[in-house]
JSON list of C-alpha atoms and ligand atoms in Angstrom, two decimals:
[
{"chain": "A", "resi": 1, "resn": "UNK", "atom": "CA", "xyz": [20.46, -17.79, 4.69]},
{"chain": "A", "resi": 2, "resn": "UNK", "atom": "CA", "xyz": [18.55, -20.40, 7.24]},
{"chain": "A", "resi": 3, "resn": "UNK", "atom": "CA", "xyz": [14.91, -18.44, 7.50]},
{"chain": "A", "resi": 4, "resn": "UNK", "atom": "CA", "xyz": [13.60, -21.71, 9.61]},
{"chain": "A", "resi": 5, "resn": "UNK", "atom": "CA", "xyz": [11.64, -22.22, 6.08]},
{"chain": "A", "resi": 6, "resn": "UNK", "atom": "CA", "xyz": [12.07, -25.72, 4.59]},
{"chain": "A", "resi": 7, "resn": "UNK", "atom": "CA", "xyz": [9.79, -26.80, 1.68]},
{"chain": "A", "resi": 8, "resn": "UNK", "atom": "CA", "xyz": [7.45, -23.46, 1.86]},
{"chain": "A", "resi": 9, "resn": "UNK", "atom": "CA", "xyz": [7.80, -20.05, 0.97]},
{"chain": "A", "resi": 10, "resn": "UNK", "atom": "CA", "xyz": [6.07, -17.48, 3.10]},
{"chain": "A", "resi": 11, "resn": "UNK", "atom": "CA", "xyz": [3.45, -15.43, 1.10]},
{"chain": "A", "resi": 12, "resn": "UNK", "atom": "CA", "xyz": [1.46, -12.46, 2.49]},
{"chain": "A", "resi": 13, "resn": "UNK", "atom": "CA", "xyz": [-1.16, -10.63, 0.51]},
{"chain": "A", "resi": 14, "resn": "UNK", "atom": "CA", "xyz": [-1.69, -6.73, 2.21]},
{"chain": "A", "resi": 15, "resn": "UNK", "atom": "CA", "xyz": [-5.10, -4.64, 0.48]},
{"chain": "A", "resi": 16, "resn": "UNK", "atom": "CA", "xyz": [-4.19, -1.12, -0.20]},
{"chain": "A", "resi": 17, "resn": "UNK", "atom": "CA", "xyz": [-7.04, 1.27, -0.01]},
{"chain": "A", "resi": 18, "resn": "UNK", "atom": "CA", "xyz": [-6.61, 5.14, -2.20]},
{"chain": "A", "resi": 19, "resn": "UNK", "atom": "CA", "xyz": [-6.85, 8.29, -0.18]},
{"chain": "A", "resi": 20, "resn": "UNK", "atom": "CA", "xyz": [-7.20, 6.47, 2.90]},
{"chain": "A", "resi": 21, "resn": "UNK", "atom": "CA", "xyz": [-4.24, 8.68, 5.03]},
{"chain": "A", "resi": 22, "resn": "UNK", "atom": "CA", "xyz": [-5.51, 6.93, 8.44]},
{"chain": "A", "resi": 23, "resn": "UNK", "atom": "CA", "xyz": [-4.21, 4.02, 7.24]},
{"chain": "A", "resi": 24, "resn": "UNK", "atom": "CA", "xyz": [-1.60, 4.56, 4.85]},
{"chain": "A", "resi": 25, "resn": "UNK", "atom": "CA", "xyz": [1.21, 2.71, 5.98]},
{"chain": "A", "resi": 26, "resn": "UNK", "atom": "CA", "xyz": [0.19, 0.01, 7.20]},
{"chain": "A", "resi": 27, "resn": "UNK", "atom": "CA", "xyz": [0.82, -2.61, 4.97]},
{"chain": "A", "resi": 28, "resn": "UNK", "atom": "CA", "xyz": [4.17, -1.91, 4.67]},
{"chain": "A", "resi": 29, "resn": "UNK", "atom": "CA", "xyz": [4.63, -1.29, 8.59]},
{"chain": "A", "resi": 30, "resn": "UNK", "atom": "CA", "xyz": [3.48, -4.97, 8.67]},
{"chain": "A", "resi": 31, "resn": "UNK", "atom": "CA", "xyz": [6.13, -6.27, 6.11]},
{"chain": "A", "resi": 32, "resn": "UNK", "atom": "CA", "xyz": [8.70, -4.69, 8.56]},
{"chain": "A", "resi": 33, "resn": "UNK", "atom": "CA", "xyz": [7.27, -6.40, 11.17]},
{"chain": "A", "resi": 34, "resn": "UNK", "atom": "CA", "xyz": [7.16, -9.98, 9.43]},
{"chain": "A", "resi": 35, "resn": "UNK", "atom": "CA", "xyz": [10.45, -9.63, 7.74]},
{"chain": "A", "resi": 36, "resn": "UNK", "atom": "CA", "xyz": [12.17, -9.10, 11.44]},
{"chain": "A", "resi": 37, "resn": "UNK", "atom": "CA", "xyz": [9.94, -11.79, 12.61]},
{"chain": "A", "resi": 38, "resn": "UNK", "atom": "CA", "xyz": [11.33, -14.05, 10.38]},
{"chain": "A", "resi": 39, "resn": "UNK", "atom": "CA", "xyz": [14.92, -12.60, 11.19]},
{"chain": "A", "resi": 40, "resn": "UNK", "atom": "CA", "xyz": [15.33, -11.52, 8.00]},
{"chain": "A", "resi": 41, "resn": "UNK", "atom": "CA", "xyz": [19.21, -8.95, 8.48]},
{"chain": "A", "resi": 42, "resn": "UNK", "atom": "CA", "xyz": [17.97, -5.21, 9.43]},
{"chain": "A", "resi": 43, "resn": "UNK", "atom": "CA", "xyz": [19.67, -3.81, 5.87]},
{"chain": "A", "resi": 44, "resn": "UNK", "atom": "CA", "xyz": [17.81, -6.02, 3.84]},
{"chain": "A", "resi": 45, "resn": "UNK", "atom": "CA", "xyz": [14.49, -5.36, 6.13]},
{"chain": "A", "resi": 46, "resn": "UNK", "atom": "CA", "xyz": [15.30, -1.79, 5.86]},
{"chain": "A", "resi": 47, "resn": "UNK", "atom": "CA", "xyz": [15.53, -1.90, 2.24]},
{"chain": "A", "resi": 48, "resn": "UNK", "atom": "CA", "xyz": [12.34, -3.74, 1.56]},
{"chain": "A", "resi": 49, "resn": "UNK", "atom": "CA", "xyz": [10.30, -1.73, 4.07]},
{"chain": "A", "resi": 50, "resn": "UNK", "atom": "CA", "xyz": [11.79, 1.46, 2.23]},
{"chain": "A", "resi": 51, "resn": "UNK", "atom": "CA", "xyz": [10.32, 0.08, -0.97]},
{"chain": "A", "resi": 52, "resn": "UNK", "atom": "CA", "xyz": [7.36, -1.07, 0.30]},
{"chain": "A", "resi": 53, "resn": "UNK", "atom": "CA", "xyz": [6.62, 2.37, 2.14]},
{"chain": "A", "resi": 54, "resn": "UNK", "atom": "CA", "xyz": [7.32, 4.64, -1.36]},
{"chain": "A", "resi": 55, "resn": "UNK", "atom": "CA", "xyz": [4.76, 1.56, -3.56]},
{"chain": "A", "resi": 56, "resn": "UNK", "atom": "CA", "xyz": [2.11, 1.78, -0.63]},
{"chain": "A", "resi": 57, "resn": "UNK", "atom": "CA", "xyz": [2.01, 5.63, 0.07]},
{"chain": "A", "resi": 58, "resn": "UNK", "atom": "CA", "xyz": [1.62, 5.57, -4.52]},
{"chain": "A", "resi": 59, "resn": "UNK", "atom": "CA", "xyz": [-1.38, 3.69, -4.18]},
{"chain": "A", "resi": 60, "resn": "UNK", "atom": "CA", "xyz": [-2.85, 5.59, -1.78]},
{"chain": "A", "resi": 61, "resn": "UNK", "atom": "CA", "xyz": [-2.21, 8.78, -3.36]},
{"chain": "A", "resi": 62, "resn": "UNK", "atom": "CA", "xyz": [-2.73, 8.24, -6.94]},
{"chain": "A", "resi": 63, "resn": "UNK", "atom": "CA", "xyz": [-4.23, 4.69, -7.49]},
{"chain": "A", "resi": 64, "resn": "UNK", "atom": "CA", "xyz": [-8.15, 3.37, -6.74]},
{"chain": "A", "resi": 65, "resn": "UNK", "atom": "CA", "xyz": [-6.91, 0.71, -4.80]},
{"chain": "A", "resi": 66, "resn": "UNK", "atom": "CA", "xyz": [-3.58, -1.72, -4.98]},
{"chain": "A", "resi": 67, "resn": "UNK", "atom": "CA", "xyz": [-2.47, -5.66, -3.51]},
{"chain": "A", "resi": 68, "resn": "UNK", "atom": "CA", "xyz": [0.63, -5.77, -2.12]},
{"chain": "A", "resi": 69, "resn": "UNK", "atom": "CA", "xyz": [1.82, -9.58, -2.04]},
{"chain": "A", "resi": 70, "resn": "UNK", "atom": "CA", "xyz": [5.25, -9.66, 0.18]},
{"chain": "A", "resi": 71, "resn": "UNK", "atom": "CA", "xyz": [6.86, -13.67, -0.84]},
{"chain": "A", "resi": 72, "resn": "UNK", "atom": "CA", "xyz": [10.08, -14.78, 1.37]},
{"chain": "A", "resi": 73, "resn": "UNK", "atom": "CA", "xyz": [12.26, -17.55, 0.26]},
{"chain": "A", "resi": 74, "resn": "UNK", "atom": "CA", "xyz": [15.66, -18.44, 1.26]},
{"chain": "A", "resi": 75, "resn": "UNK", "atom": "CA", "xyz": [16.97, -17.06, -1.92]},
{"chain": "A", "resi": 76, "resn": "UNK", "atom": "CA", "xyz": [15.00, -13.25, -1.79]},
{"chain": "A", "resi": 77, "resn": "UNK", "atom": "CA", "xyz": [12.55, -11.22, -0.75]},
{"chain": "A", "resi": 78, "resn": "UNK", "atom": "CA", "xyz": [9.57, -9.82, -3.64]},
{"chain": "A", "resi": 79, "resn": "UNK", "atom": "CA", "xyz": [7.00, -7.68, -3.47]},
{"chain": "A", "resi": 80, "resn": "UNK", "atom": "CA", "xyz": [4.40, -7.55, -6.42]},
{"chain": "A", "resi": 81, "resn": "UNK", "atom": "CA", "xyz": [2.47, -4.54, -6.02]},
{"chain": "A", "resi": 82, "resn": "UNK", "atom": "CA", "xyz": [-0.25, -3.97, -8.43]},
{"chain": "A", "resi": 83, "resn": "UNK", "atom": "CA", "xyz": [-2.99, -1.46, -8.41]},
{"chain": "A", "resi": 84, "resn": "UNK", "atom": "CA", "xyz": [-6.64, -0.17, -10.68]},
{"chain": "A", "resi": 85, "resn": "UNK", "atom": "CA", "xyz": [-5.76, 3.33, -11.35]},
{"chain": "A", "resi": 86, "resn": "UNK", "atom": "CA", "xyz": [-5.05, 5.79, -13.75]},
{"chain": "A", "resi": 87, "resn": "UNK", "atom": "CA", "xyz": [-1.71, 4.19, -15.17]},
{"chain": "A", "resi": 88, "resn": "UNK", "atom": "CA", "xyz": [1.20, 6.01, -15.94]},
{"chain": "A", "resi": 89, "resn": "UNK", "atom": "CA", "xyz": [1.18, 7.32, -19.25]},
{"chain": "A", "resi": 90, "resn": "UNK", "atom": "CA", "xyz": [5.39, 7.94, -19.16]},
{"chain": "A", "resi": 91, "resn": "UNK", "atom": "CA", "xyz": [7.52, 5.58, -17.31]},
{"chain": "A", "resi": 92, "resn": "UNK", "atom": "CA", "xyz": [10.85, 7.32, -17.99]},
{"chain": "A", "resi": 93, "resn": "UNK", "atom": "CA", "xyz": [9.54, 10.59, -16.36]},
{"chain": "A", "resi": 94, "resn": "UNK", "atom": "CA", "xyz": [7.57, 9.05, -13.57]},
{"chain": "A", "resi": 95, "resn": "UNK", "atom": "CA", "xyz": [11.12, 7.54, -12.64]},
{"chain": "A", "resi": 96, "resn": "UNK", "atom": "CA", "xyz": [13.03, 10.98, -12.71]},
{"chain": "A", "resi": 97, "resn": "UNK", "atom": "CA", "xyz": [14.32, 12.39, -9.50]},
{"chain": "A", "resi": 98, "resn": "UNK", "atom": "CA", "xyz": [11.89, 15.27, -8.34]},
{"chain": "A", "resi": 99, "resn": "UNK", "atom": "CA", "xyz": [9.10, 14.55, -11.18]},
{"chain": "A", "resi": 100, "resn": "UNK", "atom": "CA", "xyz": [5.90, 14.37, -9.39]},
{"chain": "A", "resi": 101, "resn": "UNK", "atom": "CA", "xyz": [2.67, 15.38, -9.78]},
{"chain": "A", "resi": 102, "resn": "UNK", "atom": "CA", "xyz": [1.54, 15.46, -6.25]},
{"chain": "A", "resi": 103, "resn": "UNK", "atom": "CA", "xyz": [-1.32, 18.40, -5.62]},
{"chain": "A", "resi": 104, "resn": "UNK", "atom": "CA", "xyz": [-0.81, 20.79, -3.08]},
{"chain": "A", "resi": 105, "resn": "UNK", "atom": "CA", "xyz": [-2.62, 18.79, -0.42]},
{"chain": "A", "resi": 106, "resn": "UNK", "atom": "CA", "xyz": [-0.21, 15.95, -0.35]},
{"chain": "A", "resi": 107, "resn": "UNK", "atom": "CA", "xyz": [3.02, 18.34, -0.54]},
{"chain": "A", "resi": 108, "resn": "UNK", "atom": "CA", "xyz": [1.35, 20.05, 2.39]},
{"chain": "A", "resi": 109, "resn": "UNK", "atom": "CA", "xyz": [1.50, 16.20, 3.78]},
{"chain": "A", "resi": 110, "resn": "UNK", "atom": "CA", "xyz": [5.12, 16.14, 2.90]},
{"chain": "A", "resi": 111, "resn": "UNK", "atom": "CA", "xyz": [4.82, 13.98, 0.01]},
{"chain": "A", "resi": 112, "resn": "UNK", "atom": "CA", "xyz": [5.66, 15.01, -3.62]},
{"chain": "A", "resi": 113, "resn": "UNK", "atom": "CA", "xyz": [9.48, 15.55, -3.73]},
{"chain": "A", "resi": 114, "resn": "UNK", "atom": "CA", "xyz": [9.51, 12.62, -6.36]},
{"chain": "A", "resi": 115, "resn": "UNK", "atom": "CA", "xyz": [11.46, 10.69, -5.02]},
{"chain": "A", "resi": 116, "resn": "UNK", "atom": "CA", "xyz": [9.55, 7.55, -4.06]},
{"chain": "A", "resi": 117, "resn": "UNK", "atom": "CA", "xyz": [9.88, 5.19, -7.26]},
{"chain": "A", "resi": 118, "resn": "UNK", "atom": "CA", "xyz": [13.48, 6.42, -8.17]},
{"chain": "A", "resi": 119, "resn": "UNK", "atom": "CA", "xyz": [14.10, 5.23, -3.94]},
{"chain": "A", "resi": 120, "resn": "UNK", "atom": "CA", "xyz": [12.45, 1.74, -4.70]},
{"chain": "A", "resi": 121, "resn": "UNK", "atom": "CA", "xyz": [14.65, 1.67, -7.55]},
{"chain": "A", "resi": 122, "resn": "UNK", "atom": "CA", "xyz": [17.67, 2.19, -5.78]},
{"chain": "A", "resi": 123, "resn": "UNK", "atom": "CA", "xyz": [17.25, -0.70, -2.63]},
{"chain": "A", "resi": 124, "resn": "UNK", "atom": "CA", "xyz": [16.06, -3.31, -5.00]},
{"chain": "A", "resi": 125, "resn": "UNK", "atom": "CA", "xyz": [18.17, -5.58, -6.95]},
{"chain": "A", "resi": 126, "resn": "UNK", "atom": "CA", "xyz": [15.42, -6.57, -9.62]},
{"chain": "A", "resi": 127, "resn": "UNK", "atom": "CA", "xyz": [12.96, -3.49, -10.58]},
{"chain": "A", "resi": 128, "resn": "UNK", "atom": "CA", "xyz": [10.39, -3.78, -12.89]},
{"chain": "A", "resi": 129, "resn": "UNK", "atom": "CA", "xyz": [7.65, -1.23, -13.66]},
{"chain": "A", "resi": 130, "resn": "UNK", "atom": "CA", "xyz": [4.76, -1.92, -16.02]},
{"chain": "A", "resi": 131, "resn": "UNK", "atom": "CA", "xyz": [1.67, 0.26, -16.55]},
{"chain": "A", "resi": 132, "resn": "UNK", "atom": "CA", "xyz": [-1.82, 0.45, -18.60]},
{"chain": "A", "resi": 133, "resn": "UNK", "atom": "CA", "xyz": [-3.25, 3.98, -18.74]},
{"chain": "A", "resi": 134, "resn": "UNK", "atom": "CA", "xyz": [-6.65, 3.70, -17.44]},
{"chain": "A", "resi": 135, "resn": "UNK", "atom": "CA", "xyz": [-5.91, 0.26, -15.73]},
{"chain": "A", "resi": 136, "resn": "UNK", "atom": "CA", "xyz": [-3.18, 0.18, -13.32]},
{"chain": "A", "resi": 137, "resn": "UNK", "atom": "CA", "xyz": [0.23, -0.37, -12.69]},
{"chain": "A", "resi": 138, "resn": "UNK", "atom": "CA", "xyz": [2.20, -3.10, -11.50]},
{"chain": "A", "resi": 139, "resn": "UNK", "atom": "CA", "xyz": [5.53, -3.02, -9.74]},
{"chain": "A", "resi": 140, "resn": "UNK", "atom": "CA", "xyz": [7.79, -6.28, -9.00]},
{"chain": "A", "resi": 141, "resn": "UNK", "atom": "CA", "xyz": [10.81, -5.63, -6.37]},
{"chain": "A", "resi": 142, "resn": "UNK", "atom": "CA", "xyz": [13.29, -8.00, -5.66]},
{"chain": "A", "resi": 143, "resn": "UNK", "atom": "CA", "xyz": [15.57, -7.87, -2.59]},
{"chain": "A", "resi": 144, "resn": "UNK", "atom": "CA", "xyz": [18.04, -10.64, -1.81]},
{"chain": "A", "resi": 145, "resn": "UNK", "atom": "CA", "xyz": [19.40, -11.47, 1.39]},
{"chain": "A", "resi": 146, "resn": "UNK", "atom": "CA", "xyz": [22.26, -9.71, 2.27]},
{"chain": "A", "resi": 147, "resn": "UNK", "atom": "CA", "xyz": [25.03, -10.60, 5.22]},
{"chain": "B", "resi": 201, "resn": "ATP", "atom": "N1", "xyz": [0.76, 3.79, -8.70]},
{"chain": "B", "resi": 201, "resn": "ATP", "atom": "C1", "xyz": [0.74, 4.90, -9.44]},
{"chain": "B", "resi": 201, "resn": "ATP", "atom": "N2", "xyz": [-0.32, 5.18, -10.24]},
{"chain": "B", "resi": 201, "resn": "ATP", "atom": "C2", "xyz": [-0.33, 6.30, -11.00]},
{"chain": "B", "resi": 201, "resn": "ATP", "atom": "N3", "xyz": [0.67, 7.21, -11.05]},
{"chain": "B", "resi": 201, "resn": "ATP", "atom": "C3", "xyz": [1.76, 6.97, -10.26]},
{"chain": "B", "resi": 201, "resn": "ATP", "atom": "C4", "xyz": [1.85, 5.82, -9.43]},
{"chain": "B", "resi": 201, "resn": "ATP", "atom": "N4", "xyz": [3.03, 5.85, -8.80]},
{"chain": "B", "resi": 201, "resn": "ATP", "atom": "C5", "xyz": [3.66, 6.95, -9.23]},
{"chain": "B", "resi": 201, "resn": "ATP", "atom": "N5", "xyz": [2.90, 7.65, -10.11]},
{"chain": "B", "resi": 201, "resn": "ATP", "atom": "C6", "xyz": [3.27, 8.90, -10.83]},
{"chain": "B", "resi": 201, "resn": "ATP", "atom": "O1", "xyz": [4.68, 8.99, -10.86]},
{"chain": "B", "resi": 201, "resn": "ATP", "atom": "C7", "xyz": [5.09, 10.20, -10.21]},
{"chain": "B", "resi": 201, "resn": "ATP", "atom": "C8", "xyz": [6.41, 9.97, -9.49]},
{"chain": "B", "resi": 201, "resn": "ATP", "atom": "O2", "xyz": [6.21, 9.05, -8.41]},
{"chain": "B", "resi": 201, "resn": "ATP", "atom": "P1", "xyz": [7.23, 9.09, -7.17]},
{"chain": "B", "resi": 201, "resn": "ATP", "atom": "O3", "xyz": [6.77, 8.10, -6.16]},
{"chain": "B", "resi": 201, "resn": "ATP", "atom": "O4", "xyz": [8.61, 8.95, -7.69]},
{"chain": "B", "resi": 201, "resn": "ATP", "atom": "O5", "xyz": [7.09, 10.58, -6.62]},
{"chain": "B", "resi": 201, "resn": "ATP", "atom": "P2", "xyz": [5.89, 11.25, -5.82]},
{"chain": "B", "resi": 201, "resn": "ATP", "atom": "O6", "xyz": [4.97, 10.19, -5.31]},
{"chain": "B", "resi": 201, "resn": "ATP", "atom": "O7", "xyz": [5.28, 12.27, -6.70]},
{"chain": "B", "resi": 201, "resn": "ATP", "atom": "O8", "xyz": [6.65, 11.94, -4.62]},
{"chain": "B", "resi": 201, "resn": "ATP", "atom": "P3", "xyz": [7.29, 11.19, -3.33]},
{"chain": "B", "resi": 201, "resn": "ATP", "atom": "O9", "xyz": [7.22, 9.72, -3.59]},
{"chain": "B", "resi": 201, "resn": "ATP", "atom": "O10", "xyz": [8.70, 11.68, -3.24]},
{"chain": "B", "resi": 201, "resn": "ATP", "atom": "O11", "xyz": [6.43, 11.61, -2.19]},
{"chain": "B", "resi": 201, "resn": "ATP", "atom": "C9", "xyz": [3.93, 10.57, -9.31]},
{"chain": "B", "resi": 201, "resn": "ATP", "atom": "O12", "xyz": [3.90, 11.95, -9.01]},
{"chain": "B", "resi": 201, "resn": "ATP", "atom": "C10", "xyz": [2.75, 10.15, -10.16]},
{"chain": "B", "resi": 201, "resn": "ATP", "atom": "O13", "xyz": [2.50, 11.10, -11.19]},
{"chain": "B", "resi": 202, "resn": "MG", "atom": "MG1", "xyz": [5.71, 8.51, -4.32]}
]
């Protein structure tokens, strides 16, 4: 797909901050916005900003603080998000539809249905999860272009 990119791939680096609700959102609000910019196809948008919204709105609620680096190329779209948190001591039942171990404040919020990492599972083509307790986690998404 032409992006107008020749020799360069685009690379934008958004700071996540935890607990900060005002804000939350933001960064991946902004990858929407540079994706269409760039007239990247509205599934593929939709799909990374989907991804991008469930990975942010994680850092904010359970993370210290998180990067999220968006990189275009002609060939796909990735987002690397990695945070300093509390980890996630089981993989296999963080992914599970409806596990979640949102408090009552965020499910008042509307958060908590568990449904965020099994949804950035679903619109990526490449998914990988990696986590230290006690460190962080780290998240790589890959989207490619669509038609
Ligand atoms: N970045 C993270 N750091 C630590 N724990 C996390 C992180 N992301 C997810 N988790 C853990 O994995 C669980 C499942 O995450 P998931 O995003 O699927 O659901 P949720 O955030 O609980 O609810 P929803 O995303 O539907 O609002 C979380 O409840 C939390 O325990
Ligand atoms: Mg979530």
């Amino acid at each position: 797909m032409d992006l107008g990119m020749s020799l360069q791939e685009l690379v934008r680096v958004h700071e996540v901050l935890a607990r900060d609700f005002a804000n939350a959102g933001r960064a991946s609000t902004s990858i929407k916005e540079t994706l269409k910019h760039l007239g990247v196809n509205p599934v593929t948008v939709r799909r990374v900003a989907i991804a991008s919204y469930e990975a942010e709105m994680n850092i904010v609620m359970y993370a210290n603080r998180g990067v999220m680096t968006l990189k275009v190329s002609p060939d796909s779209i990735t987002l690397e998000v990695q945070d300093e948190g509390p980890g996630i001591p089981n993989i296999p039942l963080a992914m599970q539809e409806g596990y979640s171990t949102a408090t009552p404040e965020m499910r008042e919020m509307g958060f908590g249905a568990g449904m965020g990492l099994p949804n950035i599972q679903r619109n990526a083509d490449v998914f990988e999860i990696t986590s230290e307790v006690g460190r962080g986690t780290r998240l790589f998404i890959q989207v490619n272009h669509g038609s």
